[in-house]
Amino acid sequence: MDKLVQELVARKIRPSIQRVKILEYLINNRIHPTADQIFQHMQKEIPTMSKATVYNTLNTFLSVGLVRLLTIGGSEARYDINMTTHGHFKCESCGTVHDFTIDLEDCELGGLDDFTVEKRDVHFRGYCPRCSSNPGRSSKC
Amino acid sequence: MDKLVQELVARKIRPSIQRVKILEYLINNRIHPTADQIFQHMQKEIPTMSKATVYNTLNTFLSVGLVRLLTIGGSEARYDINMTTHGHFKCESCGTVHDFTIDLEDCELGGLDDFTVEKRDVHFRGYCPRCSSNPGRSSKC
DNA sequence: TCCCATAATAGACTTGTTCTAAATATATAA
DNA sequence: TTATATATTTAGAACAAGTCTATTATGGGA
Ligand SMILES: [Mn+2]
Ligand SMILES: [Mn+2]
Ligand SMILES: [Zn+2]
Ligand SMILES: [Zn+2]
C-alpha cells in the first residue's frame, strides 16, 4: 500500500483512497480492464465510489503517463498499467486482450517523412489459444 | 457509375442508389471519413437519406470486406475503402488520418504461439508535416 | 481550530451508434 | 399485369460510453 502511495506522490498526485485503490487494482489485474470493469470491482471495496471518480482517476493517471489507453476494437476504452513497449491482441470470440512482444524498429516503413511520430500502437485480432482450439466460440475465456 | 454497381453486385449487395452513392464517395474521398462526414456529404446528393442508412450501408460493406473499420483515437469510427495492407497515422493536432506503408513480416514477434491472428492494425500518432512545421497547431490542415 | 484548494459524488448531458416500427422499393409468382 | 413476399430506407427512440456541472466532502497549512 505504501508503495502505491509513493508511486502517486512521485507524480504529484494526491494519494486519495480512491486513487490508491484504483492503482492497486490496475497493478494486480493486468487484464486491460474497461472503466466499467474497474467501477464494478470498486463497488466491493468502496461502495460509495462514483463512476465519475473512476474516469477522473484514469484521466489523471493518463495525463502523467502512469497508464496507457487502448482503443482496440472500438466501443469501450481499456487501460493498461504496463507502459513498456508491446503489442495487443484482442480475441474476437471472448474479448480478452493479450500482450505480445514486437519490435517495430526492424520494420520497413514508408510514407512518414516529415511526420513527427509520438505514439505507436499495434493491434492484432483473431482467436486466442482457448477459443482457437474450441470451435464452440463460447465467449467465456 | 456502372463500375460501382458491378462492385456491389459481385458481392451480392443490391445496388440501391444510396449504396452506390456511398461507395462512390468512399472511392473518391480517401480521407478515412467518419459516418457523420459521409452523412453530411450525402445530404447534398440525396437529401432524404437518413443516418441509419449510412450506418446500415457501412455495416453491409464491412461484412463483405468492401471497407475496413478504423478505431484510431477512439470516439468515432472511420471507414477505409483501401483494403491493401497499410498502416495509419493520425495527427493529434488536425485529426487527419494518413496512410503509410509497413511490412510486419519483417517484424520480430513473441508471445503469439497458438493464437490465430486474422487482422493486423498499426496505428501511429503524432503530428503531420503541416502541423509539425507550424507550432501554432491550428486544427485545420 | 478555521481556511482554502483539491477531490469525490450524483446525476444531467452529449455524442456516436444501434434498434424499432412503419413506409417504400424491388423481385418473384400467379 | 397484379398480387405477394422480401429487402431497404426512414425517422426517431433507445442505448451506452464518457464528460460536465453543481454540490458536498476532505485534508493540509495558517
Ligand atoms: Mn498491455
Ligand atoms: Mn487507409
Ligand atoms: Zn478467446
Ligand atoms: Zn496535422
GROMACS .gro file of C-alpha atoms (C1' of nucleotides) and ligand atoms in nm:
model
  346
    1MET     CA    1   0.000   0.000   0.000
    2ASP     CA    2   0.282   0.234   0.088
    3LYS     CA    3   0.448   0.163  -0.244
    4LEU     CA    4   0.130   0.265  -0.424
    5VAL     CA    5   0.120   0.592  -0.232
    6GLN     CA    6   0.483   0.659  -0.326
    7GLU     CA    7   0.403   0.595  -0.690
    8LEU     CA    8   0.133   0.861  -0.683
    9VAL     CA    9   0.320   1.114  -0.473
   10ALA     CA   10   0.621   1.085  -0.703
   11ARG     CA   11   0.392   1.201  -0.982
   12LYS     CA   12   0.243   1.480  -0.772
   13ILE     CA   13  -0.095   1.310  -0.746
   14ARG     CA   14  -0.262   1.331  -0.406
   15PRO     CA   15  -0.299   0.971  -0.289
   16SER     CA   16  -0.668   0.960  -0.205
   17ILE     CA   17  -0.813   0.625  -0.100
   18GLN     CA   18  -0.997   0.608  -0.433
   19ARG     CA   19  -0.684   0.667  -0.638
   20VAL     CA   20  -0.475   0.422  -0.442
   21LYS     CA   21  -0.737   0.151  -0.473
   22ILE     CA   22  -0.773   0.201  -0.847
   23LEU     CA   23  -0.396   0.194  -0.889
   24GLU     CA   24  -0.381  -0.124  -0.681
   25TYR     CA   25  -0.646  -0.282  -0.899
   26LEU     CA   26  -0.461  -0.194  -1.219
   27ILE     CA   27  -0.137  -0.338  -1.087
   28ASN     CA   28  -0.293  -0.661  -0.962
   29ASN     CA   29  -0.531  -0.719  -1.254
   30ARG     CA   30  -0.341  -0.688  -1.576
   31ILE     CA   31  -0.638  -0.769  -1.794
   32HIS     CA   32  -0.658  -0.432  -1.971
   33PRO     CA   33  -0.982  -0.354  -1.791
   34THR     CA   34  -1.253  -0.119  -1.910
   35ALA     CA   35  -1.365   0.172  -1.693
   36ASP     CA   36  -1.676  -0.025  -1.611
   37GLN     CA   37  -1.482  -0.332  -1.501
   38ILE     CA   38  -1.285  -0.110  -1.265
   39PHE     CA   39  -1.604   0.052  -1.140
   40GLN     CA   40  -1.768  -0.287  -1.080
   41HIS     CA   41  -1.468  -0.405  -0.880
   42MET     CA   42  -1.452  -0.086  -0.677
   43GLN     CA   43  -1.812  -0.127  -0.564
   44LYS     CA   44  -1.690  -0.411  -0.344
   45GLU     CA   45  -1.405  -0.210  -0.195
   46ILE     CA   46  -1.551   0.140  -0.176
   47PRO     CA   47  -1.926   0.112  -0.240
   48THR     CA   48  -1.970   0.489  -0.249
   49MET     CA   49  -1.724   0.547  -0.532
   50SER     CA   50  -1.887   0.708  -0.832
   51LYS     CA   51  -1.824   0.632  -1.195
   52ALA     CA   52  -1.705   0.989  -1.244
   53THR     CA   53  -1.427   0.921  -0.996
   54VAL     CA   54  -1.316   0.619  -1.196
   55TYR     CA   55  -1.298   0.830  -1.510
   56ASN     CA   56  -1.137   1.126  -1.330
   57THR     CA   57  -0.873   0.900  -1.181
   58LEU     CA   58  -0.797   0.721  -1.506
   59ASN     CA   59  -0.766   1.054  -1.686
   60THR     CA   60  -0.532   1.179  -1.416
   61PHE     CA   61  -0.321   0.865  -1.448
   62LEU     CA   62  -0.318   0.905  -1.828
   63SER     CA   63  -0.203   1.265  -1.805
   64VAL     CA   64   0.107   1.170  -1.606
   65GLY     CA   65   0.185   0.860  -1.809
   66LEU     CA   66   0.102   0.613  -1.536
   67VAL     CA   67  -0.132   0.416  -1.763
   68ARG     CA   68  -0.189   0.394  -2.135
   69LEU     CA   69  -0.520   0.398  -2.318
   70LEU     CA   70  -0.614   0.119  -2.558
   71THR     CA   71  -0.887   0.175  -2.813
   72ILE     CA   72  -0.868  -0.170  -2.964
   73GLY     CA   73  -1.197  -0.282  -3.107
   74GLY     CA   74  -1.387   0.037  -3.062
   75SER     CA   75  -1.677   0.084  -2.827
   76GLU     CA   76  -1.504   0.097  -2.492
   77ALA     CA   77  -1.163   0.215  -2.381
   78ARG     CA   78  -0.926  -0.013  -2.195
   79TYR     CA   79  -0.648   0.086  -1.957
   80ASP     CA   80  -0.303  -0.069  -1.929
   81ILE     CA   81  -0.062  -0.008  -1.642
   82ASN     CA   82   0.214  -0.178  -1.841
   83MET     CA   83   0.397   0.111  -2.007
   84THR     CA   84   0.668  -0.098  -2.170
   85THR     CA   85   0.669  -0.131  -2.550
   86HIS     CA   86   0.440  -0.414  -2.652
   87GLY     CA   87   0.157  -0.506  -2.885
   88HIS     CA   88  -0.201  -0.606  -2.810
   89PHE     CA   89  -0.406  -0.896  -2.934
   90LYS     CA   90  -0.783  -0.898  -2.891
   91CYS     CA   91  -0.976  -1.223  -2.917
   92GLU     CA   92  -1.285  -1.172  -3.133
   93SER     CA   93  -1.460  -1.454  -2.950
   94CYS     CA   94  -1.409  -1.397  -2.579
   95GLY     CA   95  -1.297  -1.034  -2.592
   96THR     CA   96  -0.984  -1.079  -2.382
   97VAL     CA   97  -0.681  -0.864  -2.462
   98HIS     CA   98  -0.334  -1.020  -2.453
   99ASP     CA   99   0.014  -0.872  -2.468
  100PHE     CA  100   0.280  -0.975  -2.714
  101THR     CA  101   0.628  -0.857  -2.786
  102ILE     CA  102   0.707  -0.670  -3.104
  103ASP     CA  103   0.998  -0.463  -3.218
  104LEU     CA  104   0.891  -0.210  -3.475
  105GLU     CA  105   1.248  -0.088  -3.516
  106ASP     CA  106   1.311  -0.382  -3.751
  107CYS     CA  107   1.022  -0.271  -3.963
  108GLU     CA  108   1.040  -0.126  -4.309
  109LEU     CA  109   0.834   0.193  -4.311
  110GLY     CA  110   0.743   0.429  -4.593
  111GLY     CA  111   0.549   0.749  -4.635
  112LEU     CA  112   0.620   0.908  -4.298
  113ASP     CA  113   0.889   1.157  -4.399
  114ASP     CA  114   0.830   1.485  -4.217
  115PHE     CA  115   0.579   1.326  -3.981
  116THR     CA  116   0.651   1.352  -3.610
  117VAL     CA  117   0.567   1.010  -3.469
  118GLU     CA  118   0.499   1.015  -3.097
  119LYS     CA  119   0.300   0.701  -3.029
  120ARG     CA  120   0.298   0.360  -3.191
  121ASP     CA  121   0.024   0.104  -3.138
  122VAL     CA  122  -0.001  -0.244  -3.283
  123HIS     CA  123  -0.337  -0.418  -3.258
  124PHE     CA  124  -0.392  -0.771  -3.375
  125ARG     CA  125  -0.722  -0.952  -3.369
  126GLY     CA  126  -0.826  -1.313  -3.411
  127TYR     CA  127  -0.874  -1.604  -3.172
  128CYS     CA  128  -0.687  -1.677  -2.852
  129PRO     CA  129  -0.549  -2.029  -2.791
  130ARG     CA  130  -0.851  -2.137  -2.588
  131CYS     CA  131  -1.102  -2.009  -2.843
  132SER     CA  132  -0.894  -2.137  -3.137
  133SER     CA  133  -0.899  -2.493  -3.003
  134ASN     CA  134  -1.265  -2.477  -2.907
  135PRO     CA  135  -1.473  -2.406  -3.218
  136GLY     CA  136  -1.775  -2.359  -2.991
  137ARG     CA  137  -1.668  -1.999  -2.951
  138SER     CA  138  -1.827  -1.962  -2.611
  139SER     CA  139  -1.739  -1.603  -2.520
  140LYS     CA  140  -1.603  -1.716  -2.185
  141CYS     CA  141  -1.226  -1.748  -2.157
  142MET     CA  142  -2.137   0.453  -6.208
  143ASP     CA  143  -2.173   0.117  -6.376
  144LYS     CA  144  -1.846   0.002  -6.228
  145LEU     CA  145  -1.976   0.081  -5.883
  146VAL     CA  146  -2.289  -0.124  -5.946
  147GLN     CA  147  -2.071  -0.416  -6.062
  148GLU     CA  148  -1.866  -0.391  -5.746
  149LEU     CA  149  -2.177  -0.428  -5.532
  150VAL     CA  150  -2.347  -0.697  -5.741
  151ALA     CA  151  -2.027  -0.902  -5.737
  152ARG     CA  152  -2.063  -0.907  -5.361
  153LYS     CA  153  -2.434  -0.988  -5.370
  154ILE     CA  154  -2.532  -0.645  -5.242
  155ARG     CA  155  -2.837  -0.492  -5.407
  156PRO     CA  156  -2.711  -0.170  -5.567
  157SER     CA  157  -2.956   0.083  -5.430
  158ILE     CA  158  -2.899   0.449  -5.512
  159GLN     CA  159  -2.795   0.509  -5.153
  160ARG     CA  160  -2.537   0.231  -5.152
  161VAL     CA  161  -2.392   0.328  -5.487
  162LYS     CA  162  -2.356   0.691  -5.381
  163ILE     CA  163  -2.188   0.599  -5.053
  164LEU     CA  164  -1.950   0.366  -5.234
  165GLU     CA  165  -1.875   0.641  -5.486
  166TYR     CA  166  -1.798   0.882  -5.203
  167LEU     CA  167  -1.563   0.636  -5.034
  168ILE     CA  168  -1.376   0.574  -5.358
  169ASN     CA  169  -1.341   0.942  -5.446
  170ASN     CA  170  -1.268   1.073  -5.096
  171ARG     CA  171  -0.993   0.869  -4.944
  172ILE     CA  172  -0.980   1.066  -4.623
  173HIS     CA  173  -1.089   0.784  -4.389
  174PRO     CA  174  -1.419   0.961  -4.328
  175THR     CA  175  -1.639   0.924  -4.024
  176ALA     CA  176  -2.002   0.816  -4.061
  177ASP     CA  177  -2.103   1.174  -3.997
  178GLN     CA  178  -1.876   1.311  -4.270
  179ILE     CA  179  -2.037   1.068  -4.511
  180PHE     CA  180  -2.384   1.166  -4.390
  181GLN     CA  181  -2.307   1.537  -4.430
  182HIS     CA  182  -2.188   1.483  -4.784
  183MET     CA  183  -2.489   1.270  -4.875
  184GLN     CA  184  -2.727   1.546  -4.771
  185LYS     CA  185  -2.619   1.731  -5.084
  186GLU     CA  186  -2.668   1.432  -5.313
  187ILE     CA  187  -2.970   1.259  -5.159
  188PRO     CA  188  -3.122   1.498  -4.903
  189THR     CA  189  -3.366   1.236  -4.778
  190MET     CA  190  -3.101   0.984  -4.682
  191SER     CA  191  -3.112   0.902  -4.313
  192LYS     CA  192  -2.820   0.848  -4.082
  193ALA     CA  193  -2.940   0.493  -4.022
  194THR     CA  194  -2.890   0.422  -4.391
  195VAL     CA  195  -2.532   0.544  -4.371
  196TYR     CA  196  -2.465   0.309  -4.081
  197ASN     CA  197  -2.659   0.021  -4.239
  198THR     CA  198  -2.465   0.060  -4.562
  199LEU     CA  199  -2.127   0.086  -4.394
  200ASN     CA  200  -2.203  -0.223  -4.187
  201THR     CA  201  -2.307  -0.408  -4.500
  202PHE     CA  202  -1.985  -0.305  -4.673
  203LEU     CA  203  -1.787  -0.415  -4.367
  204SER     CA  204  -1.950  -0.756  -4.360
  205VAL     CA  205  -1.839  -0.832  -4.717
  206GLY     CA  206  -1.493  -0.685  -4.678
  207LEU     CA  207  -1.551  -0.389  -4.907
  208VAL     CA  208  -1.429  -0.143  -4.644
  209ARG     CA  209  -1.231  -0.165  -4.325
  210LEU     CA  210  -1.309  -0.005  -3.994
  211LEU     CA  211  -1.054   0.216  -3.819
  212THR     CA  212  -1.091   0.284  -3.449
  213ILE     CA  213  -0.784   0.502  -3.423
  214GLY     CA  214  -0.815   0.756  -3.147
  215GLY     CA  215  -1.140   0.643  -3.001
  216SER     CA  216  -1.461   0.839  -3.012
  217GLU     CA  217  -1.568   0.794  -3.372
  218ALA     CA  218  -1.518   0.518  -3.623
  219ARG     CA  219  -1.359   0.583  -3.958
  220TYR     CA  220  -1.403   0.387  -4.278
  221ASP     CA  221  -1.137   0.300  -4.535
  222ILE     CA  222  -1.209   0.164  -4.884
  223ASN     CA  223  -0.839   0.085  -4.926
  224MET     CA  224  -0.814  -0.282  -4.832
  225THR     CA  225  -0.445  -0.320  -4.910
  226THR     CA  226  -0.202  -0.376  -4.624
  227HIS     CA  227  -0.100  -0.041  -4.479
  228GLY     CA  228  -0.065   0.149  -4.154
  229HIS     CA  229  -0.246   0.459  -4.030
  230PHE     CA  230  -0.110   0.777  -3.882
  231LYS     CA  231  -0.341   1.017  -3.700
  232CYS     CA  232  -0.236   1.376  -3.644
  233GLU     CA  233  -0.311   1.478  -3.285
  234SER     CA  234  -0.342   1.838  -3.394
  235CYS     CA  235  -0.565   1.845  -3.700
  236GLY     CA  236  -0.716   1.499  -3.672
  237THR     CA  237  -0.638   1.389  -4.027
  238VAL     CA  238  -0.554   1.024  -4.088
  239HIS     CA  239  -0.276   0.934  -4.330
  240ASP     CA  240  -0.166   0.606  -4.483
  241PHE     CA  241   0.185   0.471  -4.468
  242THR     CA  242   0.348   0.152  -4.584
  243ILE     CA  243   0.465  -0.106  -4.337
  244ASP     CA  244   0.569  -0.465  -4.371
  245LEU     CA  245   0.507  -0.652  -4.049
  246GLU     CA  246   0.651  -0.970  -4.197
  247ASP     CA  247   1.000  -0.837  -4.117
  248CYS     CA  248   0.899  -0.795  -3.758
  249GLU     CA  249   1.020  -0.996  -3.468
  250LEU     CA  250   0.712  -1.116  -3.274
  251GLY     CA  251   0.683  -1.308  -2.949
  252GLY     CA  252   0.406  -1.445  -2.733
  253LEU     CA  253   0.155  -1.531  -3.003
  254ASP     CA  254   0.209  -1.906  -3.025
  255ASP     CA  255  -0.127  -2.080  -3.062
  256PHE     CA  256  -0.304  -1.752  -3.135
  257THR     CA  257  -0.493  -1.731  -3.464
  258VAL     CA  258  -0.414  -1.386  -3.599
  259GLU     CA  259  -0.669  -1.263  -3.851
  260LYS     CA  260  -0.629  -0.888  -3.858
  261ARG     CA  261  -0.330  -0.664  -3.804
  262ASP     CA  262  -0.358  -0.291  -3.741
  263VAL     CA  263  -0.079  -0.042  -3.691
  264HIS     CA  264  -0.172   0.299  -3.556
  265PHE     CA  265   0.079   0.577  -3.515
  266ARG     CA  266   0.001   0.917  -3.371
  267GLY     CA  267   0.187   1.246  -3.362
  268TYR     CA  268   0.197   1.549  -3.590
  269CYS     CA  269   0.157   1.561  -3.966
  270PRO     CA  270   0.411   1.760  -4.174
  271ARG     CA  271   0.194   2.070  -4.184
  272CYS     CA  272   0.125   2.069  -3.810
  273SER     CA  273   0.487   1.976  -3.730
  274SER     CA  274   0.622   2.279  -3.914
  275ASN     CA  275   0.356   2.511  -3.773
  276PRO     CA  276   0.381   2.514  -3.393
  277GLY     CA  277   0.057   2.712  -3.384
  278ARG     CA  278  -0.127   2.382  -3.400
  279SER     CA  279  -0.433   2.529  -3.561
  280SER     CA  280  -0.655   2.221  -3.605
  281LYS     CA  281  -0.703   2.298  -3.974
  282CYS     CA  282  -0.494   2.100  -4.220
  283DT     C1'  283  -0.909   2.536   1.509
  284DC     C1'  284  -1.050   2.761   1.063
  285DC     C1'  285  -0.948   2.826   0.552
  286DC     C1'  286  -0.889   2.715   0.103
  287DA     C1'  287  -0.773   2.433  -0.257
  288DT     C1'  288  -0.846   1.985  -0.419
  289DA     C1'  289  -1.122   1.572  -0.485
  290DA     C1'  290  -1.546   1.296  -0.483
  291DT     C1'  291  -2.018   1.250  -0.577
  292DA     C1'  292  -2.481   1.212  -0.825
  293DG     C1'  293  -2.698   1.295  -1.190
  294DA     C1'  294  -2.775   1.566  -1.611
  295DC     C1'  295  -2.595   1.598  -2.056
  296DT     C1'  296  -2.352   1.489  -2.506
  297DT     C1'  297  -2.228   1.203  -2.872
  298DG     C1'  298  -2.179   0.801  -3.159
  299DT     C1'  299  -2.423   0.409  -3.276
  300DT     C1'  300  -2.800   0.064  -3.280
  301DC     C1'  301  -3.275  -0.061  -3.264
  302DT     C1'  302  -3.766  -0.043  -3.386
  303DA     C1'  303  -4.166   0.012  -3.639
  304DA     C1'  304  -4.364   0.193  -4.036
  305DA     C1'  305  -4.322   0.323  -4.519
  306DT     C1'  306  -4.117   0.236  -4.963
  307DA     C1'  307  -3.896  -0.013  -5.326
  308DT     C1'  308  -3.779  -0.424  -5.570
  309DA     C1'  309  -3.820  -0.910  -5.702
  310DT     C1'  310  -4.085  -1.309  -5.783
  311DA     C1'  311  -4.522  -1.580  -5.860
  312DA     C1'  312  -4.966  -1.633  -6.040
  313DT     C1'  313  -5.013  -0.719  -6.512
  314DT     C1'  314  -5.134  -0.773  -6.041
  315DA     C1'  315  -5.052  -0.981  -5.602
  316DT     C1'  316  -4.744  -1.112  -5.266
  317DA     C1'  317  -4.316  -1.157  -5.042
  318DT     C1'  318  -3.873  -0.976  -4.937
  319DA     C1'  319  -3.533  -0.627  -4.884
  320DT     C1'  320  -3.428  -0.148  -4.798
  321DT     C1'  321  -3.497   0.309  -4.625
  322DT     C1'  322  -3.656   0.622  -4.299
  323DA     C1'  323  -3.733   0.893  -3.855
  324DG     C1'  324  -3.688   0.893  -3.426
  325DA     C1'  325  -3.649   0.639  -2.988
  326DA     C1'  326  -3.326   0.393  -2.724
  327DC     C1'  327  -2.875   0.288  -2.565
  328DA     C1'  328  -2.404   0.324  -2.392
  329DA     C1'  329  -1.956   0.538  -2.306
  330DG     C1'  330  -1.784   0.921  -2.143
  331DT     C1'  331  -1.792   1.430  -1.995
  332DC     C1'  332  -1.968   1.819  -1.743
  333DT     C1'  333  -2.182   2.066  -1.360
  334DA     C1'  334  -2.308   2.191  -0.920
  335DT     C1'  335  -2.273   2.043  -0.463
  336DT     C1'  336  -2.057   1.820  -0.079
  337DA     C1'  337  -1.657   1.622   0.146
  338DT     C1'  338  -1.169   1.602   0.252
  339DG     C1'  339  -0.735   1.727   0.417
  340DG     C1'  340  -0.312   2.005   0.460
  341DG     C1'  341  -0.136   2.453   0.607
  342DA     C1'  342  -0.200   2.913   0.868
  343MN      MN  343  -0.075  -0.448  -2.241
  344MN      MN  344  -0.602   0.386  -4.510
  345ZN      ZN  345  -1.075  -1.610  -2.671
  346ZN      ZN  346  -0.199   1.787  -3.870
   0.00000   0.00000   0.00000
